[in-house]
mmCIF file of C-alpha atoms and ligand atoms in Angstrom:
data_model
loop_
_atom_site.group_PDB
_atom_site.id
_atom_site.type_symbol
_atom_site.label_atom_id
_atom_site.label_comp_id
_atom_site.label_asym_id
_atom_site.label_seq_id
_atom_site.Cartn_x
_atom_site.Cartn_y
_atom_site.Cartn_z
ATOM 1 C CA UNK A 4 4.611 38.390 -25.634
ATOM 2 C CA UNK A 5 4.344 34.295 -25.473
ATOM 3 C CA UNK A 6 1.425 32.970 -25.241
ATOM 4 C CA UNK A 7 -0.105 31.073 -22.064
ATOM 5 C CA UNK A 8 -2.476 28.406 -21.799
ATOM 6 C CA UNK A 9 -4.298 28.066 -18.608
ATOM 7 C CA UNK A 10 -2.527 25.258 -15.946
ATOM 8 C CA UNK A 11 -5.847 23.506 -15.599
ATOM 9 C CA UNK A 12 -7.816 22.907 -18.583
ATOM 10 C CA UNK A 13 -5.358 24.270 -21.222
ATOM 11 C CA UNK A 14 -7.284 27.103 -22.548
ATOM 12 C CA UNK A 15 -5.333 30.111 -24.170
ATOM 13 C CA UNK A 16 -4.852 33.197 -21.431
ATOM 14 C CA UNK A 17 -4.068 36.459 -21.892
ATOM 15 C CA UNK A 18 -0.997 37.987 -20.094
ATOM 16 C CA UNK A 19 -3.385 39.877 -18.384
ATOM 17 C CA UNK A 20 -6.135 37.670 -16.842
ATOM 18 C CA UNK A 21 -6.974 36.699 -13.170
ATOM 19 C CA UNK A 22 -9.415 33.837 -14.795
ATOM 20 C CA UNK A 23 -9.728 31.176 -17.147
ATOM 21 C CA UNK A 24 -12.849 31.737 -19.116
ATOM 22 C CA UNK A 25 -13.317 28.325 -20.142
ATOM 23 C CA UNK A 26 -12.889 26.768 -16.652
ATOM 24 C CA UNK A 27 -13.063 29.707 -13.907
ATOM 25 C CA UNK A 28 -9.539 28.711 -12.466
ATOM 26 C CA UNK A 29 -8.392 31.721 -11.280
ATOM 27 C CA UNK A 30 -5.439 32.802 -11.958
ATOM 28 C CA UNK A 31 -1.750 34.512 -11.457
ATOM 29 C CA UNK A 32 1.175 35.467 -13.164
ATOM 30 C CA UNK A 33 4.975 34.060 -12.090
ATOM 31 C CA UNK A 34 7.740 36.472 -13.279
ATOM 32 C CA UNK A 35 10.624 34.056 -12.777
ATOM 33 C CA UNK A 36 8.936 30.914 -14.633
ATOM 34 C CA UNK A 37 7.167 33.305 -16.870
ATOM 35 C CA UNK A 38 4.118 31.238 -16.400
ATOM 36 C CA UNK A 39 0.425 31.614 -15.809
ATOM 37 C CA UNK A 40 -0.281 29.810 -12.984
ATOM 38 C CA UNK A 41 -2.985 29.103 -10.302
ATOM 39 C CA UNK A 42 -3.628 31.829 -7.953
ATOM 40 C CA UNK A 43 -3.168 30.594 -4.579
ATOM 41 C CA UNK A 44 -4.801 33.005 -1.522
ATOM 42 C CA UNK A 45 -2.513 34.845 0.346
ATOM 43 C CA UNK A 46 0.407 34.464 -2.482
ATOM 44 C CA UNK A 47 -0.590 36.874 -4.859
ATOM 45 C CA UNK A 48 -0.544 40.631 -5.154
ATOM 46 C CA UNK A 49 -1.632 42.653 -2.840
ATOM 47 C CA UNK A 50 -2.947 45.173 -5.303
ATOM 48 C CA UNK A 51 -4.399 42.200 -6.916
ATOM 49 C CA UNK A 52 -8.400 43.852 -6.267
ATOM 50 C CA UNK A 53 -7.643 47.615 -6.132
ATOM 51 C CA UNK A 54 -5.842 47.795 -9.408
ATOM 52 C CA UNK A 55 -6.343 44.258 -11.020
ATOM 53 C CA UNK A 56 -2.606 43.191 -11.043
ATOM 54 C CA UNK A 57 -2.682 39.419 -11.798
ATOM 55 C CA UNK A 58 0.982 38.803 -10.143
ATOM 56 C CA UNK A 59 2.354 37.009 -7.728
ATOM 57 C CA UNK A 60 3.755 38.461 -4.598
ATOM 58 C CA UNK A 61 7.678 39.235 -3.942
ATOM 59 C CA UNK A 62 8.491 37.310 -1.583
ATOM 60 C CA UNK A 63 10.829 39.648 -0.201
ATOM 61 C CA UNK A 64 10.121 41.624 2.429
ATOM 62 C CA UNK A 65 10.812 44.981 0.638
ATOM 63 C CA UNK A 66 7.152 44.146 -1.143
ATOM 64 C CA UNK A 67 5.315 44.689 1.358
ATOM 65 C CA UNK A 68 2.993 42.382 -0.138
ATOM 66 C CA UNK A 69 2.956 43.149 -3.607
ATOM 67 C CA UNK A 70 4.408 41.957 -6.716
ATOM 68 C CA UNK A 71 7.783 42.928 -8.536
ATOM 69 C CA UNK A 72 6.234 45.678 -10.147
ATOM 70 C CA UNK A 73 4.048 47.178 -7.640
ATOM 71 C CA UNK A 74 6.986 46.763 -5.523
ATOM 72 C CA UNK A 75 8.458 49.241 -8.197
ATOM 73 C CA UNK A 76 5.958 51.891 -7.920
ATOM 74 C CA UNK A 77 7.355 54.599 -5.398
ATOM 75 C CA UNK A 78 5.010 56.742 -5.642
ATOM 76 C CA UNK A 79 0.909 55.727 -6.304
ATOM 77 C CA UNK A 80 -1.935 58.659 -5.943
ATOM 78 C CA UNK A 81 -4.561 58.644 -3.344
ATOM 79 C CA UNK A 82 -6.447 55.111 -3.813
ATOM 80 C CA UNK A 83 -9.453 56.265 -2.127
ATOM 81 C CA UNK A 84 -10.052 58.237 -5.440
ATOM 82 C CA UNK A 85 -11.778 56.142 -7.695
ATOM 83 C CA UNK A 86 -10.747 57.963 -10.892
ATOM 84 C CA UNK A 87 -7.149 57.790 -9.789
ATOM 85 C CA UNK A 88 -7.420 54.563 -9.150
ATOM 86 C CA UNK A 89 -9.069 53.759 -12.351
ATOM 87 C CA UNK A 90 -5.897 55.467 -13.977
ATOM 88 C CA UNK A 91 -3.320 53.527 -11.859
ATOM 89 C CA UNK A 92 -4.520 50.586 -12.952
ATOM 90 C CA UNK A 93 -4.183 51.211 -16.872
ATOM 91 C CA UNK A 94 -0.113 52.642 -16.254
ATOM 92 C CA UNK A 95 0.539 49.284 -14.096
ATOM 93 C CA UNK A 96 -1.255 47.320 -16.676
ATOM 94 C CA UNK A 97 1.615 49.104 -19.107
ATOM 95 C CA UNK A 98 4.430 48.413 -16.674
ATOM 96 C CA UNK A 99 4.162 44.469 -15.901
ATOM 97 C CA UNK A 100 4.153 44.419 -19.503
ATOM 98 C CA UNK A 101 7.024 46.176 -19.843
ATOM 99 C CA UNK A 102 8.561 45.219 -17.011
ATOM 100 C CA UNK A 103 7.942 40.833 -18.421
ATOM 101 C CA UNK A 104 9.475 41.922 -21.416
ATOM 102 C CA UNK A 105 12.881 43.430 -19.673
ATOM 103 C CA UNK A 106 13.229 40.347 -17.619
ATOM 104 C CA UNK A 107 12.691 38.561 -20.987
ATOM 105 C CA UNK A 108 15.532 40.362 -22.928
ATOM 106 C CA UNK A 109 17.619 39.499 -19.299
ATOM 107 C CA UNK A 110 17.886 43.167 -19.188
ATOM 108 C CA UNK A 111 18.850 44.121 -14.971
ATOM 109 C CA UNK A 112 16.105 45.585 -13.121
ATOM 110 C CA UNK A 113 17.677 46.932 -9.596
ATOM 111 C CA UNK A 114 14.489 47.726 -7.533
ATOM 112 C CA UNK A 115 15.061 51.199 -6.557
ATOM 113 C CA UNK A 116 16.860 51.727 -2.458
ATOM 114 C CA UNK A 117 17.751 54.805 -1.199
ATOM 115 C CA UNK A 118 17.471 56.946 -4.681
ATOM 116 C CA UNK A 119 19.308 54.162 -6.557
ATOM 117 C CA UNK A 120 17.916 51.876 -8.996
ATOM 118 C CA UNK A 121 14.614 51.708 -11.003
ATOM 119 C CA UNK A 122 11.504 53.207 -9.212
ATOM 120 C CA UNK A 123 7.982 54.310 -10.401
ATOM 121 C CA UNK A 124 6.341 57.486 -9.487
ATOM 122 C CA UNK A 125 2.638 57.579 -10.961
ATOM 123 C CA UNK A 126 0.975 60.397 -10.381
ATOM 124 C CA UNK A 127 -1.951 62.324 -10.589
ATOM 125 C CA UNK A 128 -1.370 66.200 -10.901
ATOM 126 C CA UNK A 129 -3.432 68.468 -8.216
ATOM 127 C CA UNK A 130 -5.048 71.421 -9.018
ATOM 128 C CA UNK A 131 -2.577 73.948 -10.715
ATOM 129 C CA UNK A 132 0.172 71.643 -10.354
ATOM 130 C CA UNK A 133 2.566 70.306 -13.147
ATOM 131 C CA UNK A 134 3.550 66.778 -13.274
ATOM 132 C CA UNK A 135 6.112 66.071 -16.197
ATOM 133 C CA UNK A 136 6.415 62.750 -17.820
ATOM 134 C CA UNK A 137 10.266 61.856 -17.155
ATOM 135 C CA UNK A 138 13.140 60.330 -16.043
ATOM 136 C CA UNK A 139 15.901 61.290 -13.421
ATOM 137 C CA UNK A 140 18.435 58.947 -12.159
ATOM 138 C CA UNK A 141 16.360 55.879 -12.206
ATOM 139 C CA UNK A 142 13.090 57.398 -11.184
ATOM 140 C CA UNK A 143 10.491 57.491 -13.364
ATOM 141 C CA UNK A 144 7.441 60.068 -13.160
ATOM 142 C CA UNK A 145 3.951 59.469 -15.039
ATOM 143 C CA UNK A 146 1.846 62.223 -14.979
ATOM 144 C CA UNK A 147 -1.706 59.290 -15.000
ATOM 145 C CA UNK A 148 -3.834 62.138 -16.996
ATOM 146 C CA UNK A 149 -1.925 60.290 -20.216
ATOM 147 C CA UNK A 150 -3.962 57.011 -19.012
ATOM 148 C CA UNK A 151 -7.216 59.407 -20.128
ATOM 149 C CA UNK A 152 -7.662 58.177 -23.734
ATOM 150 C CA UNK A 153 -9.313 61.670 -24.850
ATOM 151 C CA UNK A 154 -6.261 63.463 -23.143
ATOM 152 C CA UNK A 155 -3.580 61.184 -24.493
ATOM 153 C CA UNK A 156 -5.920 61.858 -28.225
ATOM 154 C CA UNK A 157 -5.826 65.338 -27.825
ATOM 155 C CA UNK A 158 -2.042 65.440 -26.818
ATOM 156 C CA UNK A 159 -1.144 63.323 -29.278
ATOM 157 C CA UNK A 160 -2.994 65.573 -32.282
ATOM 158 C CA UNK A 161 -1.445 68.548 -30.819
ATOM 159 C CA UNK A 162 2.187 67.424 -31.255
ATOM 160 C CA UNK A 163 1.125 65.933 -34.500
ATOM 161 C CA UNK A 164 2.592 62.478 -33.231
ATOM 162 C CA UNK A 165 1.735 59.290 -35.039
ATOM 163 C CA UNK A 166 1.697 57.271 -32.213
ATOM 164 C CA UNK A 167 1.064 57.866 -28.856
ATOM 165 C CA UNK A 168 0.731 54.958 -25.334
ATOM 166 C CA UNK A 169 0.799 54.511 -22.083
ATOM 167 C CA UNK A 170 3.201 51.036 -23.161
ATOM 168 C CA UNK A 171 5.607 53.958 -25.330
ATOM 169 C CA UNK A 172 5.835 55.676 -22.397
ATOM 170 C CA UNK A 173 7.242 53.343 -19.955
ATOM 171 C CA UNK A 174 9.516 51.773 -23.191
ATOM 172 C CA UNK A 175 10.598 55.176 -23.620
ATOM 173 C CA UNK A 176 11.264 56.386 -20.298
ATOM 174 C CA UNK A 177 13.415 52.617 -19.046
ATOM 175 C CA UNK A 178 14.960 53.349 -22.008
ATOM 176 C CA UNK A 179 16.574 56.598 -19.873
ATOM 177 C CA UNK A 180 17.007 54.614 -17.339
ATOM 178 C CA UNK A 181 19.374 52.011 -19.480
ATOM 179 C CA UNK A 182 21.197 54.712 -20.888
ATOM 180 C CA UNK A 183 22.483 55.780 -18.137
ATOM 181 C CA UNK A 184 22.983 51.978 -16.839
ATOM 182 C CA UNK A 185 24.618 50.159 -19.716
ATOM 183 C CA UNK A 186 26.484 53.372 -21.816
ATOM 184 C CA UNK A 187 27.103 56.371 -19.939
ATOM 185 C CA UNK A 188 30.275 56.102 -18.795
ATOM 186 C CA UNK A 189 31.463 53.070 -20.407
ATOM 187 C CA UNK A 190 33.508 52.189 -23.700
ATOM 188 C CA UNK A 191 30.162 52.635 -25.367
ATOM 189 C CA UNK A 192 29.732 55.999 -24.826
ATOM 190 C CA UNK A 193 31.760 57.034 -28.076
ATOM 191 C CA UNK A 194 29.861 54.563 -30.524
ATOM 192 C CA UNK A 195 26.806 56.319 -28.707
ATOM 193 C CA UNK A 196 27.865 59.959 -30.066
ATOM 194 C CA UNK A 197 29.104 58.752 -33.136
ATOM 195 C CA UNK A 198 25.715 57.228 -33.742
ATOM 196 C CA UNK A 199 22.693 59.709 -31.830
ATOM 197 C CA UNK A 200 24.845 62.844 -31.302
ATOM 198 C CA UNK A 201 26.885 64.916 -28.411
ATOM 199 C CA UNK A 202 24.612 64.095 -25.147
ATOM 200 C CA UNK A 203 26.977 66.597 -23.752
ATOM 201 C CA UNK A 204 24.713 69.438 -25.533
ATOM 202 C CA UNK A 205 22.073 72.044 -23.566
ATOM 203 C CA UNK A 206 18.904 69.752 -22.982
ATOM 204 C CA UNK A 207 16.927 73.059 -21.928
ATOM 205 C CA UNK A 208 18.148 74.511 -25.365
ATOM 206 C CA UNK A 209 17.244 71.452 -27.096
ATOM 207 C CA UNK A 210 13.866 71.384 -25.999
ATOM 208 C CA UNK A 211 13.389 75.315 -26.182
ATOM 209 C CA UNK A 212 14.163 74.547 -29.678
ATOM 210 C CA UNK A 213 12.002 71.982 -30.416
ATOM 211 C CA UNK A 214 9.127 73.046 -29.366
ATOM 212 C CA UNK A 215 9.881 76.931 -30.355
ATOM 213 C CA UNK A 216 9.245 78.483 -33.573
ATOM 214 C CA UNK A 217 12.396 77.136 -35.621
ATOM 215 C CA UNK A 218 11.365 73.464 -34.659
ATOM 216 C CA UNK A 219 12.160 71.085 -37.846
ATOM 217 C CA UNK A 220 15.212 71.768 -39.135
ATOM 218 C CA UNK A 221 16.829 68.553 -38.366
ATOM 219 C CA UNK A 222 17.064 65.513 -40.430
ATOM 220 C CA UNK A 223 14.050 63.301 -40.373
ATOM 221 C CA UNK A 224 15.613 60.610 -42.310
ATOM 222 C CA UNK A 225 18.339 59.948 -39.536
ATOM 223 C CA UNK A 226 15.540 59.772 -36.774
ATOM 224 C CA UNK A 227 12.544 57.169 -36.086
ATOM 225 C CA UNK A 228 10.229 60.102 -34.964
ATOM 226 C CA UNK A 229 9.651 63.608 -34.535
ATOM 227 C CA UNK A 230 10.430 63.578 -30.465
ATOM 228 C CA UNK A 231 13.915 61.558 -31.329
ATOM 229 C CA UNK A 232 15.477 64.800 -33.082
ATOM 230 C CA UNK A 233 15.281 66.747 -30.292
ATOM 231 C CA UNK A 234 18.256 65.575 -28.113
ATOM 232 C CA UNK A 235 20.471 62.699 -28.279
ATOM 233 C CA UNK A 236 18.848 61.242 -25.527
ATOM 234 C CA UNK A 237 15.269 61.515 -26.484
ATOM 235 C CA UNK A 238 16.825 59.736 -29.748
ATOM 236 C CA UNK A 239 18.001 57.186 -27.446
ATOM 237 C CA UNK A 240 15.184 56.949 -25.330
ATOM 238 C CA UNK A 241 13.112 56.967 -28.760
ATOM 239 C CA UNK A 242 15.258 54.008 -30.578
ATOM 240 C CA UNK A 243 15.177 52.033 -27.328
ATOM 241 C CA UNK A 244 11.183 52.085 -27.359
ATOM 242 C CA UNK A 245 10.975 50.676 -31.392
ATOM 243 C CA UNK A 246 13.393 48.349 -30.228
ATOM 244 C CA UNK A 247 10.984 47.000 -27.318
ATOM 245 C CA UNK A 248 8.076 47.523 -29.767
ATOM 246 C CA UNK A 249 9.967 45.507 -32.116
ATOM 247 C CA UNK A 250 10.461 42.484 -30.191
ATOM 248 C CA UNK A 251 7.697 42.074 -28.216
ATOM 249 C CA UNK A 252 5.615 42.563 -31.783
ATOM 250 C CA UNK A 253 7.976 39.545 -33.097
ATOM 251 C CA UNK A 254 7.819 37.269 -29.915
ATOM 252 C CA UNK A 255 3.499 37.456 -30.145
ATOM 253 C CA UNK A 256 4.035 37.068 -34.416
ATOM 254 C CA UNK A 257 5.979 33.558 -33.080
ATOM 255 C CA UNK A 258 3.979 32.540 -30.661
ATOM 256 C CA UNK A 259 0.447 32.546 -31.960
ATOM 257 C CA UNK A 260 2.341 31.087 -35.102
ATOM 258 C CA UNK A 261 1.809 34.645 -37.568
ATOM 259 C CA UNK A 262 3.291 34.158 -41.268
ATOM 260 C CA UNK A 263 3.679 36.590 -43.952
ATOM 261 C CA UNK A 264 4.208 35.872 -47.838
ATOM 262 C CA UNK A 265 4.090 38.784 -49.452
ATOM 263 C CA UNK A 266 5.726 39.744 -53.111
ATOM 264 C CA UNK A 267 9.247 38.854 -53.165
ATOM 265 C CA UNK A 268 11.480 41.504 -54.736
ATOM 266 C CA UNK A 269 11.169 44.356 -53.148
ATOM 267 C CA UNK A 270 13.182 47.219 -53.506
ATOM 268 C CA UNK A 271 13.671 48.133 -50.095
ATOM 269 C CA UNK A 272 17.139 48.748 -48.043
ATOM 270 C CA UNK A 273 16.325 46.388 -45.435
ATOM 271 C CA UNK A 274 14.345 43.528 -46.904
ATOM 272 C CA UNK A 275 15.090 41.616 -49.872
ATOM 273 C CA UNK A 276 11.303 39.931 -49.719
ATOM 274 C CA UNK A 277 8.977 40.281 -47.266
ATOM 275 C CA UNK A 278 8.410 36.802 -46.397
ATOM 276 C CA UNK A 279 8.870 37.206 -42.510
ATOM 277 C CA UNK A 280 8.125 34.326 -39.244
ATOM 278 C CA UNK A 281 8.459 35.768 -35.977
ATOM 279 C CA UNK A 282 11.187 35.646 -33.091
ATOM 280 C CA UNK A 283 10.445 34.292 -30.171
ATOM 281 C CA UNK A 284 13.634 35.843 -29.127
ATOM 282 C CA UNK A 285 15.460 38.934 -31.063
ATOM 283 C CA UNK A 286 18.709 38.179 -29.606
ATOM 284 C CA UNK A 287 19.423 34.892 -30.996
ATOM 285 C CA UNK A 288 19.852 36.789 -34.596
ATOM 286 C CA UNK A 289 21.667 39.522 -35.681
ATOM 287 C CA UNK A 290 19.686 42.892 -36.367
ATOM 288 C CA UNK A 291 18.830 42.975 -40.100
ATOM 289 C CA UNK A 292 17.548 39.927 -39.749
ATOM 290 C CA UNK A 293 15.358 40.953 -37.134
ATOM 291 C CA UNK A 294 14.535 44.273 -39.424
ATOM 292 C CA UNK A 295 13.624 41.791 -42.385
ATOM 293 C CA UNK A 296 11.316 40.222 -40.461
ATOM 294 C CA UNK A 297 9.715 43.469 -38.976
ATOM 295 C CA UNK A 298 9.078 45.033 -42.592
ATOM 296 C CA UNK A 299 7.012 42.052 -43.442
ATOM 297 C CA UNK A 300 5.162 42.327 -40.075
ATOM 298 C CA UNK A 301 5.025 45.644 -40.289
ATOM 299 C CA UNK A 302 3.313 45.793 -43.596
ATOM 300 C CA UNK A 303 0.619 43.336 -42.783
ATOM 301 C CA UNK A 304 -0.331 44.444 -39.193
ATOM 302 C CA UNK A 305 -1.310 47.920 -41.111
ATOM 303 C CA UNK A 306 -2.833 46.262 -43.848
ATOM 304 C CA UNK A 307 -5.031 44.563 -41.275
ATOM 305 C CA UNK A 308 -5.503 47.840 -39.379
ATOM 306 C CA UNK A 309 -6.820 49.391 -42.706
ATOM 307 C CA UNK A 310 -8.905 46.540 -43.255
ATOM 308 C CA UNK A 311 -10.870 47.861 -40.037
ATOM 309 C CA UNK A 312 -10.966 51.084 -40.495
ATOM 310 C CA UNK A 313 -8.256 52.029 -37.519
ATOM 311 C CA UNK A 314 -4.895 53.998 -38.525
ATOM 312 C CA UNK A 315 -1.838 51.902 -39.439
ATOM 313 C CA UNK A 316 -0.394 50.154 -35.997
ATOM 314 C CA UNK A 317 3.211 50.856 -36.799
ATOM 315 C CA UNK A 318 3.600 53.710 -38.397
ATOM 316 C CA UNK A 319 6.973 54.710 -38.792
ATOM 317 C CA UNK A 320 9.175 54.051 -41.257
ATOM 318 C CA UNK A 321 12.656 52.368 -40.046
ATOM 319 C CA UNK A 322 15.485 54.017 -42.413
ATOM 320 C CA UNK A 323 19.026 52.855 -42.694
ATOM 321 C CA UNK A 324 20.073 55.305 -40.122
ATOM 322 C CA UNK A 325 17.308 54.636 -38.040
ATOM 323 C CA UNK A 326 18.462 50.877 -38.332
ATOM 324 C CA UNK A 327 22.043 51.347 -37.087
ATOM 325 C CA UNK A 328 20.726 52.998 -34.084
ATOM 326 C CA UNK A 329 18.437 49.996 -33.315
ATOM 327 C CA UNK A 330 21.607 47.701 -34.109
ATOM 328 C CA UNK A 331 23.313 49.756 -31.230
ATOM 329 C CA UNK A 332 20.455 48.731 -28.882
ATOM 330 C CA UNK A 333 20.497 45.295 -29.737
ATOM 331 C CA UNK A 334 24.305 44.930 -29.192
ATOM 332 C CA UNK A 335 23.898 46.367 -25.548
ATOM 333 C CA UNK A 336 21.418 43.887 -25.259
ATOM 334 C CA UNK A 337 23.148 41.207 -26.138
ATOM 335 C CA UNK A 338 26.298 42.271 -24.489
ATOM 336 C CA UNK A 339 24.573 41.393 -21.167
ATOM 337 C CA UNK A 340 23.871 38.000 -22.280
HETATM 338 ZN ZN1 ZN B 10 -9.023 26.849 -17.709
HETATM 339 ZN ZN1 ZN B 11 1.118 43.818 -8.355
HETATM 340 ZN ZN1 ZN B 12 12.529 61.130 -22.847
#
């Protein structure tokens, strides 16, 4: 993420806020100039009190008031129901974020139209019901329990995951979403199999298997988590979120000016020394550069992690395998430029 400075006195502002703290000015949030800017009455989001979104209305008519990513939402739980609420507000929080970072990369966002294109459903399951985290032909369900930090904990413990967010999720799930956009069905789709796997291959027996008794046989090394050797597409969907975690990790390292000088050296595959600056954008440079960079980041935002007493912020290690994957990403990326 960049970093904004508040259009009246100059103050630094989070992504996030609806209010300078130095001078009150309140505040909004304009997609296309990817700008803070003052929040004028009557042209910002109409979800602006209910679920804090600092963004400026769409002004097309399809928004019905809101912003560009509320207008994504399809599908929001009752919002006379505080805790839903509450909930809604922490998985749209995720999704501008997201959703500034795809625009960013120039990645196309087609708000979803009669089933077609990218839509939102964020829901809250009833009593007995089952809502499953997932994505199907552009659509995009979030079961809102995982915005619970003790349920997303205790989820997260039980699949013995190292990592676990509401801002993984929505990486991970788009990253569906792009698959199906930018490589099924185009001259990419054979790099794609050569690289993650035959997509072509029983999802119900993949994830039988994974989660069954003879889970673990496949090759960690060639995977950048646990969830990724399940099915070529979770690898995908996987790959595609390190990528976003990646670069928007490398854009903030840039912006607020971050520097690492560590040993120089070091034996590792990707990384001759860690002496890393950030990227305000990944695609200007070709992927093991951007990897170089990352180890060095990497290393210090844990260090700094374990210097407060929290677990290690990225902790995954990116192998050479794992890096050609990521390379794969990048290059649909840039393709689109
Ligand atoms: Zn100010
Ligand atoms: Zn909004
Ligand atoms: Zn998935």
């Amino acid at each position: 993420m960049r970093v904004f400075a508040c259009p009246h006195c100059g103050a630094w502002v989070e992504f996030e806020d609806r209010r300078c703290l130095a001078c009150d000015t309140h505040l909004a949030y304009a997609l296309d100039r990817d700008e803070i800017v003052r929040s004028v009455r009557g042209l910002t989001c109409r979800y602006r009190s209910l679920i804090s979104c600092n963004w400026v209305a769409d002004p097309a008519p399809e928004a019905e008031g809101g912003c560009f990513s509320c207008r994504l939402t399809v599908e929001r739980p009752d919002l006379e129901d505080p805790a839903a609420v509450s909930r809604l507000a922490i998985a749209e929080h995720a999704k501008r974020r997201v959703l500034r970072q795809l625009h960013h990369l120039r990645l196309p966002i087609t708000p979803r139209h009669d089933d077609a294109g990218l839509g939102f459903a964020l829901k809250v399951p009833g009593e007995g019901e089952q809502v499953l985290t997932g994505h199907a032909d552009g659509l995009i369900t979030i079961n809102l329990t995982e915005a619970s930090d003790p349920h997303r904990e205790e989820v997260r413990i039980s699949l013995g995951e190292p990592y676990r967010t509401m801002v993984g999720h929505m990486r991970h799930e788009v990253g569906h979403w792009y698959w199906q956009v930018l490589v099924d069905g185009t001259d990419l789709i054979d790099p794609f199999r050569a690289l993650f796997g035959d997509e072509r291959q029983d999802y119900g027996d993949a994830l039988e298997a994974h989660y069954g008794d003879d889970a673990g046989t496949t090759d960690a090394e060639e995977h950048i988590s646990g969830y990724a050797t399940m099915h070529p597409w979770e690898d995908f969907g996987e790959t595609f979120a390190h990528y976003l975690h990646i670069a928007d990790s490398l854009e903030t390292a840039a912006a607020v000016g971050l520097r690492v000088h560590g040993p120089t050296g070091v034996p590792y595959p990707l990384a001759s020394s860690l002496h890393s600056e950030g990227l305000l954008d990944i695609s200007d440079v070709p992927m093991t550069a951007v990897l170089a960079a990352w180890h060095g980041f990497a290393l210090a935002a844990n260090a700094l992690n374990r210097s407060m007493g929290e677990p290690d912020l990225y902790p995954f290690v990116v192998t050479p395998a794992v890096a050609e994957k990521l390379d794969f990403v990048h290059d649909l990326v840039r393709r689109i430029r």
